PDB file of N, CA and C in Angstrom:
ATOM      1  N   ALA A 197       9.434   0.218  27.614  1.00  0.00           N
ATOM      2  CA  ALA A 197       9.130   0.639  28.974  1.00  0.00           C
ATOM      3  C   ALA A 197       7.844  -0.037  29.440  1.00  0.00           C
ATOM      4  N   ALA A 198       7.813  -0.341  30.715  1.00  0.00           N
ATOM      5  CA  ALA A 198       6.627  -0.983  31.294  1.00  0.00           C
ATOM      6  C   ALA A 198       5.501   0.040  31.416  1.00  0.00           C
ATOM      7  N   PRO A 199       4.261  -0.384  31.218  1.00  0.00           N
ATOM      8  CA  PRO A 199       3.141   0.548  31.395  1.00  0.00           C
ATOM      9  C   PRO A 199       3.040   0.973  32.857  1.00  0.00           C
ATOM     10  N   PRO A 200       2.507   2.167  33.106  1.00  0.00           N
ATOM     11  CA  PRO A 200       2.384   2.609  34.500  1.00  0.00           C
ATOM     12  C   PRO A 200       1.459   1.693  35.298  1.00  0.00           C
ATOM     13  N   VAL A 201       1.754   1.565  36.573  1.00  0.00           N
ATOM     14  CA  VAL A 201       0.953   0.725  37.462  1.00  0.00           C
ATOM     15  C   VAL A 201      -0.266   1.523  37.925  1.00  0.00           C
ATOM     16  N   GLN A 202      -1.439   0.912  37.814  1.00  0.00           N
ATOM     17  CA  GLN A 202      -2.659   1.565  38.273  1.00  0.00           C
ATOM     18  C   GLN A 202      -2.659   1.624  39.801  1.00  0.00           C
ATOM     19  N   PRO A 203      -3.047   2.743  40.381  1.00  0.00           N
ATOM     20  CA  PRO A 203      -2.987   2.870  41.841  1.00  0.00           C
ATOM     21  C   PRO A 203      -4.078   2.095  42.567  1.00  0.00           C
ATOM     22  N   MET A 204      -3.761   1.764  43.804  1.00  0.00           N
ATOM     23  CA  MET A 204      -4.774   1.280  44.737  1.00  0.00           C
ATOM     24  C   MET A 204      -5.437   2.552  45.257  1.00  0.00           C
ATOM     25  N   GLU A 205      -6.752   2.615  45.255  1.00  0.00           N
ATOM     26  CA  GLU A 205      -7.460   3.821  45.673  1.00  0.00           C
ATOM     27  C   GLU A 205      -8.158   3.589  47.012  1.00  0.00           C
ATOM     28  N   VAL A 206      -7.764   4.376  48.008  1.00  0.00           N
ATOM     29  CA  VAL A 206      -8.354   4.329  49.342  1.00  0.00           C
ATOM     30  C   VAL A 206      -9.341   5.486  49.435  1.00  0.00           C
ATOM     31  N   SER A 207     -10.593   5.187  49.740  1.00  0.00           N
ATOM     32  CA  SER A 207     -11.609   6.231  49.889  1.00  0.00           C
ATOM     33  C   SER A 207     -12.079   6.286  51.337  1.00  0.00           C
ATOM     34  N   ILE A 208     -12.190   7.503  51.841  1.00  0.00           N
ATOM     35  CA  ILE A 208     -12.694   7.704  53.200  1.00  0.00           C
ATOM     36  C   ILE A 208     -14.051   8.382  53.071  1.00  0.00           C
ATOM     37  N   HIS A 209     -15.061   7.741  53.629  1.00  0.00           N
ATOM     38  CA  HIS A 209     -16.418   8.270  53.544  1.00  0.00           C
ATOM     39  C   HIS A 209     -16.744   9.100  54.789  1.00  0.00           C
ATOM     40  N   THR A 210     -17.847   9.834  54.740  1.00  0.00           N
ATOM     41  CA  THR A 210     -18.200  10.734  55.842  1.00  0.00           C
ATOM     42  C   THR A 210     -18.409  10.000  57.164  1.00  0.00           C
ATOM     43  N   ASP A 211     -18.763   8.719  57.126  1.00  0.00           N
ATOM     44  CA  ASP A 211     -18.934   7.959  58.368  1.00  0.00           C
ATOM     45  C   ASP A 211     -17.596   7.390  58.866  1.00  0.00           C
ATOM     46  N   LYS A 212     -16.489   7.829  58.253  1.00  0.00           N
ATOM     47  CA  LYS A 212     -15.117   7.411  58.556  1.00  0.00           C
ATOM     48  C   LYS A 212     -14.822   5.977  58.145  1.00  0.00           C
ATOM     49  N   SER A 213     -15.735   5.361  57.380  1.00  0.00           N
ATOM     50  CA  SER A 213     -15.452   4.024  56.863  1.00  0.00           C
ATOM     51  C   SER A 213     -14.388   4.143  55.770  1.00  0.00           C
ATOM     52  N   ILE A 214     -13.627   3.072  55.603  1.00  0.00           N
ATOM     53  CA  ILE A 214     -12.540   3.048  54.630  1.00  0.00           C
ATOM     54  C   ILE A 214     -12.878   2.015  53.561  1.00  0.00           C
ATOM     55  N   TRP A 215     -12.722   2.426  52.318  1.00  0.00           N
ATOM     56  CA  TRP A 215     -13.031   1.579  51.174  1.00  0.00           C
ATOM     57  C   TRP A 215     -11.796   1.489  50.295  1.00  0.00           C
ATOM     58  N   LEU A 216     -11.588   0.343  49.669  1.00  0.00           N
ATOM     59  CA  LEU A 216     -10.406   0.128  48.842  1.00  0.00           C
ATOM     60  C   LEU A 216     -10.819  -0.376  47.469  1.00  0.00           C
ATOM     61  N   ARG A 217     -10.196   0.202  46.437  1.00  0.00           N
ATOM     62  CA  ARG A 217     -10.427  -0.238  45.062  1.00  0.00           C
ATOM     63  C   ARG A 217      -9.076  -0.495  44.411  1.00  0.00           C
ATOM     64  N   ASP A 218      -8.956  -1.653  43.775  1.00  0.00           N
ATOM     65  CA  ASP A 218      -7.746  -1.967  43.009  1.00  0.00           C
ATOM     66  C   ASP A 218      -8.045  -1.617  41.552  1.00  0.00           C
ATOM     67  N   ARG A 219      -7.557  -0.479  41.112  1.00  0.00           N
ATOM     68  CA  ARG A 219      -7.851  -0.029  39.744  1.00  0.00           C
ATOM     69  C   ARG A 219      -7.270  -0.948  38.687  1.00  0.00           C
ATOM     70  N   ALA A 220      -6.181  -1.643  39.003  1.00  0.00           N
ATOM     71  CA  ALA A 220      -5.559  -2.547  38.033  1.00  0.00           C
ATOM     72  C   ALA A 220      -6.510  -3.692  37.663  1.00  0.00           C
ATOM     73  N   GLN A 221      -7.381  -4.051  38.585  1.00  0.00           N
ATOM     74  CA  GLN A 221      -8.317  -5.151  38.343  1.00  0.00           C
ATOM     75  C   GLN A 221      -9.723  -4.642  38.073  1.00  0.00           C
ATOM     76  N   ALA A 222      -9.863  -3.323  37.937  1.00  0.00           N
ATOM     77  CA  ALA A 222     -11.171  -2.703  37.706  1.00  0.00           C
ATOM     78  C   ALA A 222     -12.203  -3.204  38.718  1.00  0.00           C
ATOM     79  N   ALA A 223     -11.716  -3.452  39.916  1.00  0.00           N
ATOM     80  CA  ALA A 223     -12.586  -3.990  40.964  1.00  0.00           C
ATOM     81  C   ALA A 223     -13.470  -2.892  41.550  1.00  0.00           C
ATOM     82  N   ALA A 224     -14.586  -3.291  42.097  1.00  0.00           N
ATOM     83  CA  ALA A 224     -15.458  -2.356  42.802  1.00  0.00           C
ATOM     84  C   ALA A 224     -14.814  -2.021  44.142  1.00  0.00           C
ATOM     85  N   GLU A 225     -15.271  -0.923  44.747  1.00  0.00           N
ATOM     86  CA  GLU A 225     -14.793  -0.571  46.083  1.00  0.00           C
ATOM     87  C   GLU A 225     -15.271  -1.611  47.081  1.00  0.00           C
ATOM     88  N   ASN A 226     -14.391  -1.972  48.014  1.00  0.00           N
ATOM     89  CA  ASN A 226     -14.748  -2.884  49.090  1.00  0.00           C
ATOM     90  C   ASN A 226     -14.449  -2.212  50.413  1.00  0.00           C
ATOM     91  N   LYS A 227     -15.396  -2.311  51.340  1.00  0.00           N
ATOM     92  CA  LYS A 227     -15.187  -1.760  52.673  1.00  0.00           C
ATOM     93  C   LYS A 227     -14.182  -2.631  53.411  1.00  0.00           C
ATOM     94  N   VAL A 228     -13.188  -1.988  54.046  1.00  0.00           N
ATOM     95  CA  VAL A 228     -12.139  -2.718  54.753  1.00  0.00           C
ATOM     96  C   VAL A 228     -11.894  -2.087  56.117  1.00  0.00           C
ATOM     97  N   THR A 229     -11.348  -2.891  57.021  1.00  0.00           N
ATOM     98  CA  THR A 229     -10.904  -2.346  58.300  1.00  0.00           C
ATOM     99  C   THR A 229      -9.520  -1.741  58.090  1.00  0.00           C
ATOM    100  N   ARG A 230      -9.042  -1.008  59.073  1.00  0.00           N
ATOM    101  CA  ARG A 230      -7.701  -0.427  58.962  1.00  0.00           C
ATOM    102  C   ARG A 230      -6.641  -1.518  58.844  1.00  0.00           C
ATOM    103  N   ALA A 231      -6.792  -2.592  59.625  1.00  0.00           N
ATOM    104  CA  ALA A 231      -5.830  -3.694  59.578  1.00  0.00           C
ATOM    105  C   ALA A 231      -5.839  -4.369  58.205  1.00  0.00           C
ATOM    106  N   GLU A 232      -7.034  -4.595  57.650  1.00  0.00           N
ATOM    107  CA  GLU A 232      -7.136  -5.205  56.316  1.00  0.00           C
ATOM    108  C   GLU A 232      -6.506  -4.303  55.262  1.00  0.00           C
ATOM    109  N   LEU A 233      -6.737  -3.001  55.385  1.00  0.00           N
ATOM    110  CA  LEU A 233      -6.178  -2.039  54.437  1.00  0.00           C
ATOM    111  C   LEU A 233      -4.657  -2.144  54.392  1.00  0.00           C
ATOM    112  N   VAL A 234      -4.037  -2.103  55.556  1.00  0.00           N
ATOM    113  CA  VAL A 234      -2.577  -2.185  55.633  1.00  0.00           C
ATOM    114  C   VAL A 234      -2.081  -3.493  55.039  1.00  0.00           C
ATOM    115  N   LYS A 235      -2.703  -4.611  55.407  1.00  0.00           N
ATOM    116  CA  LYS A 235      -2.251  -5.923  54.922  1.00  0.00           C
ATOM    117  C   LYS A 235      -2.372  -6.031  53.408  1.00  0.00           C
ATOM    118  N   ILE A 236      -3.501  -5.630  52.857  1.00  0.00           N
ATOM    119  CA  ILE A 236      -3.718  -5.746  51.409  1.00  0.00           C
ATOM    120  C   ILE A 236      -2.702  -4.901  50.642  1.00  0.00           C
ATOM    121  N   ILE A 237      -2.506  -3.669  51.084  1.00  0.00           N
ATOM    122  CA  ILE A 237      -1.587  -2.782  50.370  1.00  0.00           C
ATOM    123  C   ILE A 237      -0.138  -3.251  50.528  1.00  0.00           C
ATOM    124  N   ARG A 238       0.237  -3.655  51.724  1.00  0.00           N
ATOM    125  CA  ARG A 238       1.624  -4.142  51.911  1.00  0.00           C
ATOM    126  C   ARG A 238       1.874  -5.388  51.076  1.00  0.00           C
ATOM    127  N   ASP A 239       0.906  -6.316  51.011  1.00  0.00           N
ATOM    128  CA  ASP A 239       1.064  -7.515  50.179  1.00  0.00           C
ATOM    129  C   ASP A 239       1.236  -7.119  48.711  1.00  0.00           C
ATOM    130  N   LYS A 240       0.434  -6.154  48.263  1.00  0.00           N
ATOM    131  CA  LYS A 240       0.495  -5.704  46.871  1.00  0.00           C
ATOM    132  C   LYS A 240       1.845  -5.038  46.587  1.00  0.00           C
ATOM    133  N   GLN A 241       2.340  -4.218  47.535  1.00  0.00           N
ATOM    134  CA  GLN A 241       3.626  -3.554  47.330  1.00  0.00           C
ATOM    135  C   GLN A 241       4.801  -4.520  47.471  1.00  0.00           C
ATOM    136  N   ASN A 242       4.648  -5.580  48.258  1.00  0.00           N
ATOM    137  CA  ASN A 242       5.707  -6.597  48.325  1.00  0.00           C
ATOM    138  C   ASN A 242       5.842  -7.299  46.979  1.00  0.00           C
ATOM    139  N   ALA A 243       4.717  -7.517  46.308  1.00  0.00           N
ATOM    140  CA  ALA A 243       4.737  -8.152  44.992  1.00  0.00           C
ATOM    141  C   ALA A 243       5.214  -7.176  43.920  1.00  0.00           C
ATOM    142  N   ASN A 244       4.905  -5.886  44.093  1.00  0.00           N
ATOM    143  CA  ASN A 244       5.295  -4.864  43.123  1.00  0.00           C
ATOM    144  C   ASN A 244       5.632  -3.576  43.872  1.00  0.00           C
ATOM    145  N   PRO A 245       6.918  -3.317  44.134  1.00  0.00           N
ATOM    146  CA  PRO A 245       7.321  -2.123  44.889  1.00  0.00           C
ATOM    147  C   PRO A 245       6.907  -0.808  44.237  1.00  0.00           C
ATOM    148  N   GLN A 246       6.563  -0.833  42.946  1.00  0.00           N
ATOM    149  CA  GLN A 246       6.138   0.388  42.254  1.00  0.00           C
ATOM    150  C   GLN A 246       4.643   0.685  42.439  1.00  0.00           C
ATOM    151  N   GLN A 247       3.942  -0.147  43.203  1.00  0.00           N
ATOM    152  CA  GLN A 247       2.493   0.008  43.389  1.00  0.00           C
ATOM    153  C   GLN A 247       2.171   1.308  44.119  1.00  0.00           C
ATOM    154  N   PRO A 248       1.548   2.288  43.433  1.00  0.00           N
ATOM    155  CA  PRO A 248       1.173   3.515  44.121  1.00  0.00           C
ATOM    156  C   PRO A 248      -0.159   3.366  44.858  1.00  0.00           C
ATOM    157  N   VAL A 249      -0.350   4.241  45.834  1.00  0.00           N
ATOM    158  CA  VAL A 249      -1.578   4.287  46.622  1.00  0.00           C
ATOM    159  C   VAL A 249      -2.060   5.736  46.634  1.00  0.00           C
ATOM    160  N   VAL A 250      -3.341   5.946  46.352  1.00  0.00           N
ATOM    161  CA  VAL A 250      -3.898   7.291  46.440  1.00  0.00           C
ATOM    162  C   VAL A 250      -5.047   7.289  47.442  1.00  0.00           C
ATOM    163  N   ILE A 251      -5.175   8.394  48.150  1.00  0.00           N
ATOM    164  CA  ILE A 251      -6.233   8.543  49.143  1.00  0.00           C
ATOM    165  C   ILE A 251      -7.194   9.616  48.659  1.00  0.00           C
ATOM    166  N   ALA A 252      -8.472   9.284  48.677  1.00  0.00           N
ATOM    167  CA  ALA A 252      -9.530  10.223  48.320  1.00  0.00           C
ATOM    168  C   ALA A 252     -10.522  10.274  49.473  1.00  0.00           C
ATOM    169  N   ALA A 253     -11.239  11.380  49.579  1.00  0.00           N
ATOM    170  CA  ALA A 253     -12.222  11.504  50.659  1.00  0.00           C
ATOM    171  C   ALA A 253     -13.437  12.278  50.168  1.00  0.00           C
ATOM    172  N   ASP A 254     -14.596  11.935  50.732  1.00  0.00           N
ATOM    173  CA  ASP A 254     -15.793  12.724  50.476  1.00  0.00           C
ATOM    174  C   ASP A 254     -15.509  14.164  50.895  1.00  0.00           C
ATOM    175  N   LYS A 255     -16.158  15.123  50.254  1.00  0.00           N
ATOM    176  CA  LYS A 255     -15.866  16.534  50.539  1.00  0.00           C
ATOM    177  C   LYS A 255     -16.187  16.938  51.971  1.00  0.00           C
ATOM    178  N   ASP A 256     -17.034  16.196  52.644  1.00  0.00           N
ATOM    179  CA  ASP A 256     -17.400  16.545  54.018  1.00  0.00           C
ATOM    180  C   ASP A 256     -16.555  15.839  55.074  1.00  0.00           C
ATOM    181  N   VAL A 257     -15.581  15.043  54.651  1.00  0.00           N
ATOM    182  CA  VAL A 257     -14.700  14.348  55.593  1.00  0.00           C
ATOM    183  C   VAL A 257     -13.683  15.348  56.133  1.00  0.00           C
ATOM    184  N   ARG A 258     -13.484  15.326  57.446  1.00  0.00           N
ATOM    185  CA  ARG A 258     -12.502  16.221  58.064  1.00  0.00           C
ATOM    186  C   ARG A 258     -11.095  15.863  57.590  1.00  0.00           C
ATOM    187  N   TYR A 259     -10.308  16.880  57.379  1.00  0.00           N
ATOM    188  CA  TYR A 259      -8.938  16.700  56.895  1.00  0.00           C
ATOM    189  C   TYR A 259      -8.138  15.798  57.832  1.00  0.00           C
ATOM    190  N   GLU A 260      -8.418  15.891  59.142  1.00  0.00           N
ATOM    191  CA  GLU A 260      -7.699  15.072  60.123  1.00  0.00           C
ATOM    192  C   GLU A 260      -7.903  13.587  59.855  1.00  0.00           C
ATOM    193  N   ALA A 261      -9.083  13.199  59.381  1.00  0.00           N
ATOM    194  CA  ALA A 261      -9.356  11.790  59.093  1.00  0.00           C
ATOM    195  C   ALA A 261      -8.474  11.298  57.949  1.00  0.00           C
ATOM    196  N   VAL A 262      -8.256  12.161  56.955  1.00  0.00           N
ATOM    197  CA  VAL A 262      -7.384  11.806  55.830  1.00  0.00           C
ATOM    198  C   VAL A 262      -5.947  11.668  56.332  1.00  0.00           C
ATOM    199  N   LEU A 263      -5.501  12.611  57.149  1.00  0.00           N
ATOM    200  CA  LEU A 263      -4.138  12.560  57.677  1.00  0.00           C
ATOM    201  C   LEU A 263      -3.914  11.333  58.549  1.00  0.00           C
ATOM    202  N   GLU A 264      -4.929  10.939  59.317  1.00  0.00           N
ATOM    203  CA  GLU A 264      -4.806   9.742  60.163  1.00  0.00           C
ATOM    204  C   GLU A 264      -4.550   8.499  59.315  1.00  0.00           C
ATOM    205  N   VAL A 265      -5.297   8.355  58.221  1.00  0.00           N
ATOM    206  CA  VAL A 265      -5.118   7.186  57.344  1.00  0.00           C
ATOM    207  C   VAL A 265      -3.753   7.245  56.673  1.00  0.00           C
ATOM    208  N   MET A 266      -3.372   8.425  56.194  1.00  0.00           N
ATOM    209  CA  MET A 266      -2.070   8.568  55.544  1.00  0.00           C
ATOM    210  C   MET A 266      -0.943   8.234  56.516  1.00  0.00           C
ATOM    211  N   ASP A 267      -1.040   8.732  57.734  1.00  0.00           N
ATOM    212  CA  ASP A 267      -0.027   8.481  58.757  1.00  0.00           C
ATOM    213  C   ASP A 267       0.022   6.995  59.109  1.00  0.00           C
ATOM    214  N   MET A 268      -1.148   6.358  59.253  1.00  0.00           N
ATOM    215  CA  MET A 268      -1.204   4.933  59.571  1.00  0.00           C
ATOM    216  C   MET A 268      -0.498   4.113  58.486  1.00  0.00           C
ATOM    217  N   LEU A 269      -0.731   4.453  57.229  1.00  0.00           N
ATOM    218  CA  LEU A 269      -0.077   3.730  56.139  1.00  0.00           C
ATOM    219  C   LEU A 269       1.433   3.920  56.185  1.00  0.00           C
ATOM    220  N   GLN A 270       1.876   5.149  56.378  1.00  0.00           N
ATOM    221  CA  GLN A 270       3.307   5.422  56.413  1.00  0.00           C
ATOM    222  C   GLN A 270       3.981   4.735  57.600  1.00  0.00           C
ATOM    223  N   GLN A 271       3.315   4.687  58.747  1.00  0.00           N
ATOM    224  CA  GLN A 271       3.878   4.009  59.919  1.00  0.00           C
ATOM    225  C   GLN A 271       4.005   2.505  59.691  1.00  0.00           C
ATOM    226  N   ASN A 272       3.237   1.981  58.759  1.00  0.00           N
ATOM    227  CA  ASN A 272       3.286   0.550  58.440  1.00  0.00           C
ATOM    228  C   ASN A 272       4.084   0.282  57.168  1.00  0.00           C
ATOM    229  N   GLN A 273       5.027   1.173  56.878  1.00  0.00           N
ATOM    230  CA  GLN A 273       5.953   1.029  55.753  1.00  0.00           C
ATOM    231  C   GLN A 273       5.275   0.916  54.388  1.00  0.00           C
ATOM    232  N   VAL A 274       4.105   1.533  54.244  1.00  0.00           N
ATOM    233  CA  VAL A 274       3.478   1.608  52.932  1.00  0.00           C
ATOM    234  C   VAL A 274       4.089   2.809  52.221  1.00  0.00           C
ATOM    235  N   ALA A 275       4.645   2.567  51.029  1.00  0.00           N
ATOM    236  CA  ALA A 275       5.315   3.624  50.271  1.00  0.00           C
ATOM    237  C   ALA A 275       4.408   4.136  49.156  1.00  0.00           C
ATOM    238  N   LYS A 276       4.862   5.208  48.516  1.00  0.00           N
ATOM    239  CA  LYS A 276       4.179   5.766  47.347  1.00  0.00           C
ATOM    240  C   LYS A 276       2.730   6.131  47.646  1.00  0.00           C
ATOM    241  N   VAL A 277       2.503   6.845  48.753  1.00  0.00           N
ATOM    242  CA  VAL A 277       1.154   7.270  49.139  1.00  0.00           C
ATOM    243  C   VAL A 277       0.969   8.719  48.725  1.00  0.00           C
ATOM    244  N   GLY A 278      -0.148   9.005  48.070  1.00  0.00           N
ATOM    245  CA  GLY A 278      -0.456  10.371  47.658  1.00  0.00           C
ATOM    246  C   GLY A 278      -1.934  10.660  47.832  1.00  0.00           C
ATOM    247  N   LEU A 279      -2.295  11.894  47.560  1.00  0.00           N
ATOM    248  CA  LEU A 279      -3.695  12.309  47.640  1.00  0.00           C
ATOM    249  C   LEU A 279      -4.285  12.401  46.248  1.00  0.00           C
ATOM    250  N   LEU A 280      -5.530  11.988  46.111  1.00  0.00           N
ATOM    251  CA  LEU A 280      -6.232  12.047  44.835  1.00  0.00           C
ATOM    252  C   LEU A 280      -7.098  13.298  44.836  1.00  0.00           C
ATOM    253  N   ALA A 281      -6.844  14.167  43.897  1.00  0.00           N
ATOM    254  CA  ALA A 281      -7.660  15.378  43.774  1.00  0.00           C
ATOM    255  C   ALA A 281      -8.642  15.175  42.629  1.00  0.00           C
ATOM    256  N   ARG A 282      -9.901  15.373  42.926  1.00  0.00           N
ATOM    257  CA  ARG A 282     -10.920  15.241  41.886  1.00  0.00           C
ATOM    258  C   ARG A 282     -11.341  16.644  41.460  1.00  0.00           C
ATOM    259  N   PRO A 283     -11.493  16.872  40.161  1.00  0.00           N
ATOM    260  CA  PRO A 283     -11.914  18.209  39.721  1.00  0.00           C
ATOM    261  C   PRO A 283     -13.309  18.516  40.210  1.00  0.00           C
ATOM    262  N   ARG A 284     -13.555  19.794  40.470  1.00  0.00           N
ATOM    263  CA  ARG A 284     -14.889  20.210  40.901  1.00  0.00           C
ATOM    264  C   ARG A 284     -15.839  20.145  39.715  1.00  0.00           C
ATOM    265  N   GLY A 285     -17.043  19.660  39.988  1.00  0.00           N
ATOM    266  CA  GLY A 285     -18.047  19.581  38.929  1.00  0.00           C
ATOM    267  C   GLY A 285     -18.697  20.936  38.699  1.00  0.00           C
ATOM    268  N   GLY A 286     -19.223  21.145  37.477  1.00  0.00           N
ATOM    269  CA  GLY A 286     -20.002  22.326  37.146  1.00  0.00           C
ATOM    270  C   GLY A 286     -19.194  23.526  37.041  1.00  0.00           C
TER     271      GLY A 286
END
């Protein structure tokens, strides 16, 4: 069996900036525009349809901002989108 594919991680910061990390390449987060985000993820999923995408947000980011990004990805035929839940510290 093939090893699981590491997800592309989309982070939304409190200033509504969007950052992308390719976990498969252990890359650092890079700030991207919405258009760049869609293009990078669609290119990655065209090369590998099993490529998952997870969305994470700072705790102070409004839920609507997360839904907007998720909706934008889905409207642009990005598949396998989920939410990343981080355990609470302490």
